[in-house]
C-alpha positions as protocol buffer text, in pm:
chain_id: "A"
residue {
  index: 1
  type: UNK
  ca { x: -1806 y: 1146 z: 4778 }
}
residue {
  index: 2
  type: UNK
  ca { x: -1812 y: 1055 z: 5144 }
}
residue {
  index: 3
  type: UNK
  ca { x: -2089 y: 1032 z: 5396 }
}
residue {
  index: 4
  type: UNK
  ca { x: -2061 y: 1256 z: 5699 }
}
residue {
  index: 5
  type: UNK
  ca { x: -2237 y: 1216 z: 6033 }
}
residue {
  index: 6
  type: UNK
  ca { x: -2318 y: 1553 z: 6188 }
}
residue {
  index: 7
  type: UNK
  ca { x: -2447 y: 1515 z: 6543 }
}
residue {
  index: 8
  type: UNK
  ca { x: -2491 y: 1660 z: 6888 }
}
residue {
  index: 9
  type: UNK
  ca { x: -2581 y: 1519 z: 7231 }
}
residue {
  index: 10
  type: UNK
  ca { x: -2904 y: 1644 z: 7389 }
}
residue {
  index: 11
  type: UNK
  ca { x: -2720 y: 1823 z: 7670 }
}
residue {
  index: 12
  type: UNK
  ca { x: -2545 y: 2048 z: 7415 }
}
residue {
  index: 13
  type: UNK
  ca { x: -2873 y: 2198 z: 7296 }
}
residue {
  index: 14
  type: UNK
  ca { x: -2975 y: 2459 z: 7551 }
}
residue {
  index: 15
  type: UNK
  ca { x: -3264 y: 2663 z: 7415 }
}
residue {
  index: 16
  type: UNK
  ca { x: -3438 y: 2940 z: 7610 }
}
residue {
  index: 17
  type: UNK
  ca { x: -3805 y: 2891 z: 7695 }
}
residue {
  index: 18
  type: UNK
  ca { x: -4033 y: 2973 z: 7407 }
}
residue {
  index: 19
  type: UNK
  ca { x: -3765 y: 2936 z: 7138 }
}
residue {
  index: 20
  type: UNK
  ca { x: -3770 y: 2560 z: 7075 }
}
residue {
  index: 21
  type: UNK
  ca { x: -4027 y: 2591 z: 6797 }
}
residue {
  index: 22
  type: UNK
  ca { x: -3811 y: 2847 z: 6613 }
}
residue {
  index: 23
  type: UNK
  ca { x: -3507 y: 2622 z: 6649 }
}
residue {
  index: 24
  type: UNK
  ca { x: -3706 y: 2330 z: 6507 }
}
residue {
  index: 25
  type: UNK
  ca { x: -3813 y: 2537 z: 6207 }
}
residue {
  index: 26
  type: UNK
  ca { x: -3455 y: 2655 z: 6147 }
}
residue {
  index: 27
  type: UNK
  ca { x: -3321 y: 2298 z: 6166 }
}
residue {
  index: 28
  type: UNK
  ca { x: -3595 y: 2175 z: 5931 }
}
residue {
  index: 29
  type: UNK
  ca { x: -3504 y: 2453 z: 5687 }
}
residue {
  index: 30
  type: UNK
  ca { x: -3142 y: 2332 z: 5675 }
}
residue {
  index: 31
  type: UNK
  ca { x: -3262 y: 1974 z: 5614 }
}
residue {
  index: 32
  type: UNK
  ca { x: -3483 y: 2097 z: 5329 }
}
residue {
  index: 33
  type: UNK
  ca { x: -3185 y: 2288 z: 5182 }
}
residue {
  index: 34
  type: UNK
  ca { x: -2974 y: 1970 z: 5201 }
}
residue {
  index: 35
  type: UNK
  ca { x: -3249 y: 1777 z: 5022 }
}
residue {
  index: 36
  type: UNK
  ca { x: -3272 y: 2044 z: 4752 }
}
residue {
  index: 37
  type: UNK
  ca { x: -2893 y: 2033 z: 4710 }
}
residue {
  index: 38
  type: UNK
  ca { x: -2906 y: 1654 z: 4666 }
}
residue {
  index: 39
  type: UNK
  ca { x: -2674 y: 1584 z: 4963 }
}
residue {
  index: 40
  type: UNK
  ca { x: -2930 y: 1464 z: 5218 }
}
residue {
  index: 41
  type: UNK
  ca { x: -2916 y: 1099 z: 5327 }
}
residue {
  index: 42
  type: UNK
  ca { x: -3084 y: 1083 z: 5668 }
}
residue {
  index: 43
  type: UNK
  ca { x: -3167 y: 1291 z: 5976 }
}
residue {
  index: 44
  type: UNK
  ca { x: -3335 y: 1215 z: 6307 }
}
residue {
  index: 45
  type: UNK
  ca { x: -3345 y: 1275 z: 6677 }
}
residue {
  index: 46
  type: UNK
  ca { x: -3340 y: 994 z: 6930 }
}
residue {
  index: 47
  type: UNK
  ca { x: -3667 y: 962 z: 7123 }
}
residue {
  index: 48
  type: UNK
  ca { x: -3537 y: 971 z: 7478 }
}
residue {
  index: 49
  type: UNK
  ca { x: -3881 y: 880 z: 7617 }
}
residue {
  index: 50
  type: UNK
  ca { x: -3836 y: 527 z: 7478 }
}
residue {
  index: 51
  type: UNK
  ca { x: -3563 y: 332 z: 7658 }
}
residue {
  index: 52
  type: UNK
  ca { x: -3313 y: 136 z: 7449 }
}
residue {
  index: 53
  type: UNK
  ca { x: -3307 y: -244 z: 7430 }
}
residue {
  index: 54
  type: UNK
  ca { x: -2994 y: -455 z: 7394 }
}
residue {
  index: 55
  type: UNK
  ca { x: -3047 y: -745 z: 7151 }
}
residue {
  index: 56
  type: UNK
  ca { x: -2795 y: -1031 z: 7151 }
}
residue {
  index: 57
  type: UNK
  ca { x: -2703 y: -1258 z: 6860 }
}
residue {
  index: 58
  type: UNK
  ca { x: -2944 y: -1527 z: 6983 }
}
residue {
  index: 59
  type: UNK
  ca { x: -3232 y: -1277 z: 6987 }
}
residue {
  index: 60
  type: UNK
  ca { x: -3244 y: -1233 z: 7365 }
}
residue {
  index: 61
  type: UNK
  ca { x: -3355 y: -882 z: 7461 }
}
residue {
  index: 62
  type: UNK
  ca { x: -3256 y: -697 z: 7777 }
}
residue {
  index: 63
  type: UNK
  ca { x: -3358 y: -351 z: 7892 }
}
residue {
  index: 64
  type: UNK
  ca { x: -3109 y: -69 z: 7842 }
}
residue {
  index: 65
  type: UNK
  ca { x: -2804 y: -26 z: 7626 }
}
residue {
  index: 66
  type: UNK
  ca { x: -2448 y: -127 z: 7697 }
}
residue {
  index: 67
  type: UNK
  ca { x: -2401 y: -67 z: 8070 }
}
residue {
  index: 68
  type: UNK
  ca { x: -2046 y: 62 z: 8021 }
}
residue {
  index: 69
  type: UNK
  ca { x: -2129 y: 310 z: 7743 }
}
residue {
  index: 70
  type: UNK
  ca { x: -2262 y: 663 z: 7780 }
}
residue {
  index: 71
  type: UNK
  ca { x: -2624 y: 702 z: 7674 }
}
residue {
  index: 72
  type: UNK
  ca { x: -2687 y: 772 z: 7308 }
}
residue {
  index: 73
  type: UNK
  ca { x: -2912 y: 1075 z: 7260 }
}
residue {
  index: 74
  type: UNK
  ca { x: -2947 y: 1393 z: 7061 }
}
residue {
  index: 75
  type: UNK
  ca { x: -2979 y: 1461 z: 6692 }
}
residue {
  index: 76
  type: UNK
  ca { x: -2810 y: 1318 z: 6383 }
}
residue {
  index: 77
  type: UNK
  ca { x: -2779 y: 1415 z: 6020 }
}
residue {
  index: 78
  type: UNK
  ca { x: -2602 y: 1216 z: 5748 }
}
residue {
  index: 79
  type: UNK
  ca { x: -2503 y: 1403 z: 5432 }
}
residue {
  index: 80
  type: UNK
  ca { x: -2314 y: 1278 z: 5125 }
}
residue {
  index: 81
  type: UNK
  ca { x: -2059 y: 1541 z: 5028 }
}
residue {
  index: 82
  type: UNK
  ca { x: -1754 y: 1573 z: 4801 }
}
residue {
  index: 83
  type: UNK
  ca { x: -1518 y: 1718 z: 5065 }
}
residue {
  index: 84
  type: UNK
  ca { x: -1456 y: 1771 z: 5434 }
}
residue {
  index: 85
  type: UNK
  ca { x: -1468 y: 2145 z: 5370 }
}
residue {
  index: 86
  type: UNK
  ca { x: -1827 y: 2116 z: 5246 }
}
residue {
  index: 87
  type: UNK
  ca { x: -1909 y: 1895 z: 5546 }
}
residue {
  index: 88
  type: UNK
  ca { x: -1775 y: 2165 z: 5779 }
}
residue {
  index: 89
  type: UNK
  ca { x: -1990 y: 2425 z: 5599 }
}
residue {
  index: 90
  type: UNK
  ca { x: -2304 y: 2213 z: 5641 }
}
residue {
  index: 91
  type: UNK
  ca { x: -2217 y: 2133 z: 6004 }
}
residue {
  index: 92
  type: UNK
  ca { x: -2187 y: 2506 z: 6071 }
}
residue {
  index: 93
  type: UNK
  ca { x: -2530 y: 2565 z: 5917 }
}
residue {
  index: 94
  type: UNK
  ca { x: -2679 y: 2295 z: 6137 }
}
residue {
  index: 95
  type: UNK
  ca { x: -2497 y: 2435 z: 6442 }
}
residue {
  index: 96
  type: UNK
  ca { x: -2643 y: 2778 z: 6376 }
}
residue {
  index: 97
  type: UNK
  ca { x: -2994 y: 2637 z: 6336 }
}
residue {
  index: 98
  type: UNK
  ca { x: -2972 y: 2414 z: 6645 }
}
residue {
  index: 99
  type: UNK
  ca { x: -2778 y: 2672 z: 6845 }
}
residue {
  index: 100
  type: UNK
  ca { x: -2511 y: 2424 z: 6950 }
}
residue {
  index: 101
  type: UNK
  ca { x: -2182 y: 2294 z: 6814 }
}
residue {
  index: 102
  type: UNK
  ca { x: -2193 y: 1979 z: 6603 }
}
residue {
  index: 103
  type: UNK
  ca { x: -1961 y: 1680 z: 6594 }
}
residue {
  index: 104
  type: UNK
  ca { x: -1844 y: 1581 z: 6247 }
}
residue {
  index: 105
  type: UNK
  ca { x: -1739 y: 1228 z: 6149 }
}
residue {
  index: 106
  type: UNK
  ca { x: -1693 y: 1031 z: 5828 }
}
residue {
  index: 107
  type: UNK
  ca { x: -1914 y: 720 z: 5818 }
}
residue {
  index: 108
  type: UNK
  ca { x: -1896 y: 424 z: 5583 }
}
């Protein structure tokens, strides 16, 4: 079994006015199916209204993330699956629900 990160940046999700609620329900349905299948580990969306903080090893905190890195945003799902083929199948289900392509990565 491997853990797979299925994700998308916020800009990829373009939903027509009045359809965001339906997209949310569809995405939640896929999460519930993953839970029922016993493959769900974690899912979330980054709250873009709250700015990131960069915390150093000595505990110092500065506003913002790494200045050289693109902003981290969007939605993330982690599933534990027996094969890449199953991960692709789940990523496609999430893509259909969210109406945008998903990036797929193995995470440790």
